[in-house]
C-alpha positions as a Python dict, from the first residue, in 0.01 Angstrom:
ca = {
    (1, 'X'): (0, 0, 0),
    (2, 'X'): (17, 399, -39),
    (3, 'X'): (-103, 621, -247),
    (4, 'X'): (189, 685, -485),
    (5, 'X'): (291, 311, -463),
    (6, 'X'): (-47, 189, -564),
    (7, 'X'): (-86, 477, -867),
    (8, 'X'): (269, 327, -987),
    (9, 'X'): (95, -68, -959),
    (10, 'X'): (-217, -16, -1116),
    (11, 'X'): (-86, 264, -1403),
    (12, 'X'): (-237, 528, -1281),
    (13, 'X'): (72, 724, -1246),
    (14, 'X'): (169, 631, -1602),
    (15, 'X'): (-193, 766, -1745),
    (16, 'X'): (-136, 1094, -1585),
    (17, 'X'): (233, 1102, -1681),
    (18, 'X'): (113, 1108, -2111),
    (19, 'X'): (-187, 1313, -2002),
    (20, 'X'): (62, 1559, -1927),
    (21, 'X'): (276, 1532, -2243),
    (22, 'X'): (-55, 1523, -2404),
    (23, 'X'): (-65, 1906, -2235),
    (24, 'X'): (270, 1972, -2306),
    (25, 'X'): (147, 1930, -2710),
    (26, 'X'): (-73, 2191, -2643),
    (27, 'X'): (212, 2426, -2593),
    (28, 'X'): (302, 2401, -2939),
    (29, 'X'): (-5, 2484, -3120),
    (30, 'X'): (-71, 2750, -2905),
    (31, 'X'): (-207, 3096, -3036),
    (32, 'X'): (95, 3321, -3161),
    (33, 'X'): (349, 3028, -3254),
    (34, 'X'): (438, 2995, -3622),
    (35, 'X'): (219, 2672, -3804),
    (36, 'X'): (473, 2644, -4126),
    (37, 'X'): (573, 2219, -4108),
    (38, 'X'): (943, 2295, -3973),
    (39, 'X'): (839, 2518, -3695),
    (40, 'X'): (559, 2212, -3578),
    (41, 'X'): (783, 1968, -3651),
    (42, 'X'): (1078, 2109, -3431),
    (43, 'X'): (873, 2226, -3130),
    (44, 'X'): (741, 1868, -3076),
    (45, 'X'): (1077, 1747, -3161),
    (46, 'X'): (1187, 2001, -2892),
    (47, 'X'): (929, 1810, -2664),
    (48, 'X'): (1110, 1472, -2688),
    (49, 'X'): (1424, 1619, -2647),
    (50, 'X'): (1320, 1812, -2281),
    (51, 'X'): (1194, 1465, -2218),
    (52, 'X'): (1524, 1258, -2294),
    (53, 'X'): (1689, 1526, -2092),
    (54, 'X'): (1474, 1533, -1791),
    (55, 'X'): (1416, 1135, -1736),
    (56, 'X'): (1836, 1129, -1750),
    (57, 'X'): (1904, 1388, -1534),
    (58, 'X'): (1604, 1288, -1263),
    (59, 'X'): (1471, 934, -1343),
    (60, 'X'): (1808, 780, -1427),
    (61, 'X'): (2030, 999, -1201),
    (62, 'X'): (1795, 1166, -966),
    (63, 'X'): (1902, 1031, -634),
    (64, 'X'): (2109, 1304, -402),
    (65, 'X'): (2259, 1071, -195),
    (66, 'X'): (2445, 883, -514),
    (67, 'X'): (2514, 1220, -759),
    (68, 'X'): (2622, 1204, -1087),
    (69, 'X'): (2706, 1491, -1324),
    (70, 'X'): (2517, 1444, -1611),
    (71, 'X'): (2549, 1574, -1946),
    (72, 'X'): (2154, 1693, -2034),
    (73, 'X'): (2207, 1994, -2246),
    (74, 'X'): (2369, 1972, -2575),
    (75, 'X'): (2362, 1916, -2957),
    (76, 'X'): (2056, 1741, -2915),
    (77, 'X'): (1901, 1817, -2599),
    (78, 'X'): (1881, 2217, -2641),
    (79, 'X'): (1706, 2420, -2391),
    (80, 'X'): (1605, 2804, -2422),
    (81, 'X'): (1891, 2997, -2570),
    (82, 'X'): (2185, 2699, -2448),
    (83, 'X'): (2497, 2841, -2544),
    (84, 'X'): (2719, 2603, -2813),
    (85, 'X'): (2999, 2728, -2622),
    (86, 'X'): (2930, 2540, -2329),
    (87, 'X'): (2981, 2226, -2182),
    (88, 'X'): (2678, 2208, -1953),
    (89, 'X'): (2679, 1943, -1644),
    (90, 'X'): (2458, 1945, -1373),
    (91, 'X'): (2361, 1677, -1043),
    (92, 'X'): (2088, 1618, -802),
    (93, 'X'): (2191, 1743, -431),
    (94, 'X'): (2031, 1747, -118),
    (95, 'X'): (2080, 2058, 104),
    (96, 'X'): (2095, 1857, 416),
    (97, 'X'): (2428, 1646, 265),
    (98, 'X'): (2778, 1766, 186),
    (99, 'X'): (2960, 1715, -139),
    (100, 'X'): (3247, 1722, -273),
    (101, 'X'): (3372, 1778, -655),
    (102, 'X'): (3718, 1759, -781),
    (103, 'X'): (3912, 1706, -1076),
    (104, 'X'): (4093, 1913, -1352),
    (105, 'X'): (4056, 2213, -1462),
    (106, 'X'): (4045, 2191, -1879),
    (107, 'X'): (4111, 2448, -2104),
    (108, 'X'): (3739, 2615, -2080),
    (109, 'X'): (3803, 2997, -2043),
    (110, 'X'): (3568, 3038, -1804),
    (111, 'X'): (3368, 2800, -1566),
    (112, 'X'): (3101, 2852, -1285),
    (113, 'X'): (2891, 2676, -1037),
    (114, 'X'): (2562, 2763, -975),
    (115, 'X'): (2348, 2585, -701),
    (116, 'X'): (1981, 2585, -737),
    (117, 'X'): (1690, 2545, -444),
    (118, 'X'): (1335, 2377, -533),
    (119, 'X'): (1266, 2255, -901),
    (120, 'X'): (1499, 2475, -1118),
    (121, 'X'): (1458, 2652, -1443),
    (122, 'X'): (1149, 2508, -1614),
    (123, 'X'): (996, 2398, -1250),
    (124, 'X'): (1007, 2707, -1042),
    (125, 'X'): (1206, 2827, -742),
    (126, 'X'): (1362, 3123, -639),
    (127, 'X'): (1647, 3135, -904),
    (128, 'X'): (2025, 3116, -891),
    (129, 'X'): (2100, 3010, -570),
    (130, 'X'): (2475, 3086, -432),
    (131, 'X'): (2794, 3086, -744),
    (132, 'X'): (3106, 2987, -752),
    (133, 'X'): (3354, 3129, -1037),
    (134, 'X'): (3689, 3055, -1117),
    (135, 'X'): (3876, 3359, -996),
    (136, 'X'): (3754, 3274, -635),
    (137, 'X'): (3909, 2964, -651),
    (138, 'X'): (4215, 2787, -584),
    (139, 'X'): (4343, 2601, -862),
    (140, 'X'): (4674, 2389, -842),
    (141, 'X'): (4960, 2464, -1106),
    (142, 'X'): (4849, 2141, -1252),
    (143, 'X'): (4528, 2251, -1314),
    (144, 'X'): (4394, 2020, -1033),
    (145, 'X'): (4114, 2178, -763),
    (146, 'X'): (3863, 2046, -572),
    (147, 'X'): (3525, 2213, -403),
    (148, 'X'): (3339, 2119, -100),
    (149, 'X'): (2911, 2226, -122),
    (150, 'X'): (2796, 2200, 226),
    (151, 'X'): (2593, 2436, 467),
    (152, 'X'): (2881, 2454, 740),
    (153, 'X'): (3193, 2666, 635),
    (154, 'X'): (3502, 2439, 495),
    (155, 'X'): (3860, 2543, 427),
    (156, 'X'): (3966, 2579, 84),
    (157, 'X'): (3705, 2624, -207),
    (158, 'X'): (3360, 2616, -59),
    (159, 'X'): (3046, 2704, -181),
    (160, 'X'): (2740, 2729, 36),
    (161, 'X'): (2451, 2520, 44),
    (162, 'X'): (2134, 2585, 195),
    (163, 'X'): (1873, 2329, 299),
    (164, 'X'): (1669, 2387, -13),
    (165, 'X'): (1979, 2324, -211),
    (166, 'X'): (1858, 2102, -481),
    (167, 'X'): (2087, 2062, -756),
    (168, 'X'): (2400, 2192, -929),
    (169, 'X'): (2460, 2352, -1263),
    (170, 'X'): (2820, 2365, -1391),
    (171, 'X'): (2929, 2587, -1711),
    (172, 'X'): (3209, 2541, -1914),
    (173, 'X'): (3251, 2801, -2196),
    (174, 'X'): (3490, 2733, -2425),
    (175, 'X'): (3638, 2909, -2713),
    (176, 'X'): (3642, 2611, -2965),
    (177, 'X'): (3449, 2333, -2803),
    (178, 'X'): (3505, 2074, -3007),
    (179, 'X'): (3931, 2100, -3021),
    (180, 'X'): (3984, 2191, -2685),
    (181, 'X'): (4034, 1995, -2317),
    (182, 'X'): (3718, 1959, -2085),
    (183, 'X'): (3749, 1938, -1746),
    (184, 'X'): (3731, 1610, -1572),
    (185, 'X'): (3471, 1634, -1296),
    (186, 'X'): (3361, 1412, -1064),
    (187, 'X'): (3130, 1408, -754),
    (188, 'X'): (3027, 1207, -441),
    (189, 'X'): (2833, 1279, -162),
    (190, 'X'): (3097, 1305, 162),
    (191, 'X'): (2992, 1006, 417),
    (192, 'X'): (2823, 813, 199),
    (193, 'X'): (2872, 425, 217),
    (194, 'X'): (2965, 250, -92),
    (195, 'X'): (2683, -13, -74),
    (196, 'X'): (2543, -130, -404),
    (197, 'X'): (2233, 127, -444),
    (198, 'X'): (1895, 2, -343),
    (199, 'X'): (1603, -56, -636),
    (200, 'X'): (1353, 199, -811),
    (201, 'X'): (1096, 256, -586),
    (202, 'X'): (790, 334, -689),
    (203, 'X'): (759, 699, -498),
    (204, 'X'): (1125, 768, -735),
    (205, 'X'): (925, 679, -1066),
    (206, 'X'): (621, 847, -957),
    (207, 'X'): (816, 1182, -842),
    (208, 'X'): (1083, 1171, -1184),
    (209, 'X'): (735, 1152, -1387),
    (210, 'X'): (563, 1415, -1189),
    (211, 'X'): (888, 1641, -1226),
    (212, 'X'): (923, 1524, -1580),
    (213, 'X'): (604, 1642, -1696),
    (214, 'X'): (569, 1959, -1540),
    (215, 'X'): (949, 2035, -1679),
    (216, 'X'): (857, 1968, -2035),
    (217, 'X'): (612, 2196, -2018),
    (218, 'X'): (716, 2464, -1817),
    (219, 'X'): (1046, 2511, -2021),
    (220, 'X'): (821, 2514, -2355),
    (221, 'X'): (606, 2738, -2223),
    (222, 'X'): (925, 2975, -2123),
    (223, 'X'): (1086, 2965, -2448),
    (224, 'X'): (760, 2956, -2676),
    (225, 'X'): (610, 3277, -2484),
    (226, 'X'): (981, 3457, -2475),
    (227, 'X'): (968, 3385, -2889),
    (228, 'X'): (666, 3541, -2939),
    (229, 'X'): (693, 3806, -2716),
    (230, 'X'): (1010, 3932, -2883),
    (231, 'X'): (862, 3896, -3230),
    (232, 'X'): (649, 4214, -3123),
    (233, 'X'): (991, 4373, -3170),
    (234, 'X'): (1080, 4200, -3528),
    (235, 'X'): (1477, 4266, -3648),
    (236, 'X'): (1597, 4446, -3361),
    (237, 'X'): (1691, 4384, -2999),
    (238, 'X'): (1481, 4452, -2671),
    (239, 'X'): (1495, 4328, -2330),
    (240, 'X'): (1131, 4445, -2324),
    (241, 'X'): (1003, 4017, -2383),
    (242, 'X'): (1204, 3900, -2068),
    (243, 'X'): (1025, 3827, -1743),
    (244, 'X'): (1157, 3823, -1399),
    (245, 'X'): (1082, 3426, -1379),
    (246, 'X'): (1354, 3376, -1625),
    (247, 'X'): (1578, 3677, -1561),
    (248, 'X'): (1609, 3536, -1198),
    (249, 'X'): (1828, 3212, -1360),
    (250, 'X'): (2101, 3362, -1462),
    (251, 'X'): (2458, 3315, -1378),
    (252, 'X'): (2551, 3672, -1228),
    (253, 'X'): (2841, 3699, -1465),
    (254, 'X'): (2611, 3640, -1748),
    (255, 'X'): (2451, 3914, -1989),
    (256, 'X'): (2233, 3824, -2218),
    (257, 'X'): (2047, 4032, -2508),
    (258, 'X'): (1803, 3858, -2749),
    (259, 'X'): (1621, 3997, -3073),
    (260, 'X'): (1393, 3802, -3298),
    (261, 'X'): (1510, 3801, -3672),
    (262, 'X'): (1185, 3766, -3974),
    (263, 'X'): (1346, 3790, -4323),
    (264, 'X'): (1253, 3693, -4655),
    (265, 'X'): (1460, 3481, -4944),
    (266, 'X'): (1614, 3819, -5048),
    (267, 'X'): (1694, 3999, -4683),
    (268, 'X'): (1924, 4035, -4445),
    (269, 'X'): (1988, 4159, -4089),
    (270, 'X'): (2272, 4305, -3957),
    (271, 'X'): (2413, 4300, -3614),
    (272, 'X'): (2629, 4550, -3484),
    (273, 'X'): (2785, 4627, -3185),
    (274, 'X'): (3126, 4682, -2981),
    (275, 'X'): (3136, 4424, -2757),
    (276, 'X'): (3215, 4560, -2380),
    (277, 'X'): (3580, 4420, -2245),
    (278, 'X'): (3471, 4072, -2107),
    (279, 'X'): (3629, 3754, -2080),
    (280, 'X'): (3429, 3620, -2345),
    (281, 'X'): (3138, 3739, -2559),
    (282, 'X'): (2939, 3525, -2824),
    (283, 'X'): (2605, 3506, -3073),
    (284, 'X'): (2400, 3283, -3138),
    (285, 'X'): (2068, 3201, -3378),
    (286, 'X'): (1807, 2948, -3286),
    (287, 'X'): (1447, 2874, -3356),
    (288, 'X'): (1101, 3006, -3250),
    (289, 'X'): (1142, 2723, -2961),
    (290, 'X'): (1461, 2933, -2862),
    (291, 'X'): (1666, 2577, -2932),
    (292, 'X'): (2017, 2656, -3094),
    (293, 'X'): (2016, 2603, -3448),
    (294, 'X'): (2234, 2340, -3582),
    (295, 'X'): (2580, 2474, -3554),
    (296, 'X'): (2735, 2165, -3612),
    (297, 'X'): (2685, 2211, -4018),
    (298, 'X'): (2596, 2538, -4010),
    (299, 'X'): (2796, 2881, -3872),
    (300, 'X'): (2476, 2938, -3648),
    (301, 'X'): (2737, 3110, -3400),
    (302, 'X'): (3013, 3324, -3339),
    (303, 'X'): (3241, 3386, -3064),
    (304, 'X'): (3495, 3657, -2995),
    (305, 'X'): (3768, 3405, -3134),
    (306, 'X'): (3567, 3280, -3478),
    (307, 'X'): (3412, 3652, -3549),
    (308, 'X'): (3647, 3915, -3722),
    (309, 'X'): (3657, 4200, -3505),
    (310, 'X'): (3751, 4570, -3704),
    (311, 'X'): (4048, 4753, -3601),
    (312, 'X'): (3822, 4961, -3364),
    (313, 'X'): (3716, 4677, -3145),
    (314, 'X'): (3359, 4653, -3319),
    (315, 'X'): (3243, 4350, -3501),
    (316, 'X'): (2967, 4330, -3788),
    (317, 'X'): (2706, 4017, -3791),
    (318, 'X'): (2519, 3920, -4109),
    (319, 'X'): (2232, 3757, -4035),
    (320, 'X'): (2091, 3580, -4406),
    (321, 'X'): (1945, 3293, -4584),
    (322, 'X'): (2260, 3226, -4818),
    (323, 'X'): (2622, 3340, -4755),
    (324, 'X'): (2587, 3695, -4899),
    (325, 'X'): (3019, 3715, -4923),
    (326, 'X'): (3108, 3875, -4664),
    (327, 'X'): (3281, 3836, -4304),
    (328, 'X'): (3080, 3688, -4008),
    (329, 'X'): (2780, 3564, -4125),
    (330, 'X'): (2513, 3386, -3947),
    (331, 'X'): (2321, 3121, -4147),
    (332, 'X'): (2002, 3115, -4072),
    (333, 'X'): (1956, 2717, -4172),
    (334, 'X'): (1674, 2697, -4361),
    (335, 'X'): (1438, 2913, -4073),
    (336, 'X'): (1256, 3212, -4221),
    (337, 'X'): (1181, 3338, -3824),
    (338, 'X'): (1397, 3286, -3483),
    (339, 'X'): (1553, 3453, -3225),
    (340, 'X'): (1900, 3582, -3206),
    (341, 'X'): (2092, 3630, -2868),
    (342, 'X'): (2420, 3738, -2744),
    (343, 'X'): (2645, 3731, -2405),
    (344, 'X'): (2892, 3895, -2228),
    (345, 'X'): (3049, 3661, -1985),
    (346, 'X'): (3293, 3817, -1679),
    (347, 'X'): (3306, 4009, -1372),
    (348, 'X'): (3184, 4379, -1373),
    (349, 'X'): (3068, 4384, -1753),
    (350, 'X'): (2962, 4695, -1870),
    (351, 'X'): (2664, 4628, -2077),
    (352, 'X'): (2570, 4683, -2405),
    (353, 'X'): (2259, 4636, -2653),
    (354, 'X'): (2319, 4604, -3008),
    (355, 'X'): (2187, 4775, -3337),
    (356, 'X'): (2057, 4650, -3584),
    (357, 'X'): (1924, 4710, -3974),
    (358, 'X'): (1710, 4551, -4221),
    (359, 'X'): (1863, 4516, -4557),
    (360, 'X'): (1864, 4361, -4916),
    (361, 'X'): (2112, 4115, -4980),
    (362, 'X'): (2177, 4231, -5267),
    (363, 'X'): (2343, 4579, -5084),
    (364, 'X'): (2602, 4378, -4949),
    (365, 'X'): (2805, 4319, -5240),
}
């Protein structure tokens, strides 16, 4: 019996596996992170989420040869400034195989494919691998496509793999999420036989735990130290708090500007900015944990078809407690402190950083 095979028998594995949630706790109460009873309550809550996510996406669906897009960032699996725009997907791949993904196209108004080499964001790696984005593609009138991943060159809609390749991340940003069409993906690996897959093994449990833990952690640790960083810098935004190791993650058509918002019961923050011509822009609030706040009963979020935009093609966020009465506000769902991000989304965006002020409430009427 090996190694891995006899830590999975005798429970080993399993002991090290809660020693490191037991360190991904620590994360949480570390020095600089807010100790009120919501802000504990949803970074460990944040912790079991990053765990559903993870076991899903590498546990239950980890095996490259046999992918499956998987669903493991959403209303309640949020990770580091998600976008409520989006309908995330993502699949295990194997550099060394060839894939294929087809379907329809939906009514997103803009999608990508990113491919990713080692762990991925939370785990390490050298970033956003190769991209694929819709205006490269062909697309049938009927809104069919498909696209081949593989190393070798392929005719039609290809995007390059490299034997690192490790997974997939598809993004689907939508205008109104909830009303409109998704795309129907699917994916299989090209050659494979359609045998019944084989058992767990023990080296798969042992390696989704491994990942598992390190993942919960990692990504914490990322959004956590972000958070407080940017707090530095309260009510206005900086890209002073971002480090390379997260910078490096980003879809290429993808700008992104955070600030971290502290108001009292009686203040207010406001946002504003002209938004550069993009195909889509948005804004978002979420937590110290950088987790999206609950924009399905709150308007946490705003979109460049939800916000009122002035005649001048500038736009005016109110970031507050209560709705102070006037257009675009942001409601801050109970959270005193959190951070406050927005994107520009499209080719050649000329960026922009927005201003902000502190108010009274009170001055808005």
């Amino acid at each position: 019996m090996d190694e891995i095979t006899q830590k999975v028998v005798d429970g080993t594995a399993w002991r090290e596996f809660c020693g490191m949630l037991a360190d991904a706790g620590d994360v949480i109460l570390a020095e600089g992170n807010p100790d009120s009873p919501l802000d504990r309550a949803e970074g460990f809550r944040m912790l079991t989420r990053l765990l559903r996510g993870a076991l899903e996406s590498k546990l239950e669906y980890g095996r490259p040869t046999e992918p499956v897009l998987v669903r493991a960032c959403h209303e309640t699996v949020k990770i580091v400034g998600e976008n409520p725009d989006n309908h995330y997907l993502g699949a295990s791949l194997d550099g060394q195989y060839d894939y294929r993904i087809w379907g329809t196209r939906g009514d997103a108004k803009w999608i990508s494919f990113n491919l990713f080499s080692g762990a991925g964001f939370g785990g390490g790696g050298p970033g956003t691998g190769n991209t694929m984005h819709e205006e490269q593609m062909h697309i049938e009138p009927d809104g069919t496509f498909e696209l081949v991943i593989s190393q070798r060159e392929h005719p039609g809609n290809w995007l390059q793999s490299e034997t690192a390749t490790r997974s997939i991340a598809i993004r689907q940003t939508f205008l109104d999420r909830p009303s409109q069409r998704h795309a129907e993906l699917h994916i299989e690996r090209l050659g494979a036989d359609t045998r019944t897959p084989a058992p767990l093994t023990a080296e798969e449990l042992y390696l989704a735990l491994i990942y598992t833990g390190f993942y919960i952690k990692g990504v914490a640790e990322i959004g956590a130290g972000w958070a407080t960083r940017q707090a530095q810098w309260p009510n206005m935004f900086t890209d002073e708090a971002e480090l390379p190791e997260t910078d490096k993650f980003k879809d290429p058509q993808i700008k992104w500007h955070q600030g971290y918002f502290d108001l009292a019961e009686d203040e207010a923050l406001v946002v504003e900015v002209t938004p550069p011509d993009c195909e889509y822009w948005m804004i978002a609030l979420h937590n110290h944990w950088m987790e999206t706040l609950d924009y399905v009963h709150h308007q946490a979020t705003l979109n460049c078809h939800t916000a009122k935009v002035d005649d001048d093609g500038s736009v005016r966020f109110v970031i507050a407690h209560r709705d102070p009465g006037v257009p675009n506000w942001l409601d801050t769902a109970g959270h005193r402190r959190g951070t406050v991000g927005v994107r520009w989304v499209g080719p050649d965006v000329i960026d922009v950083l927005p201003s902000t002020s502190l108010v009274k409430v009170s001055s808005l009427r």
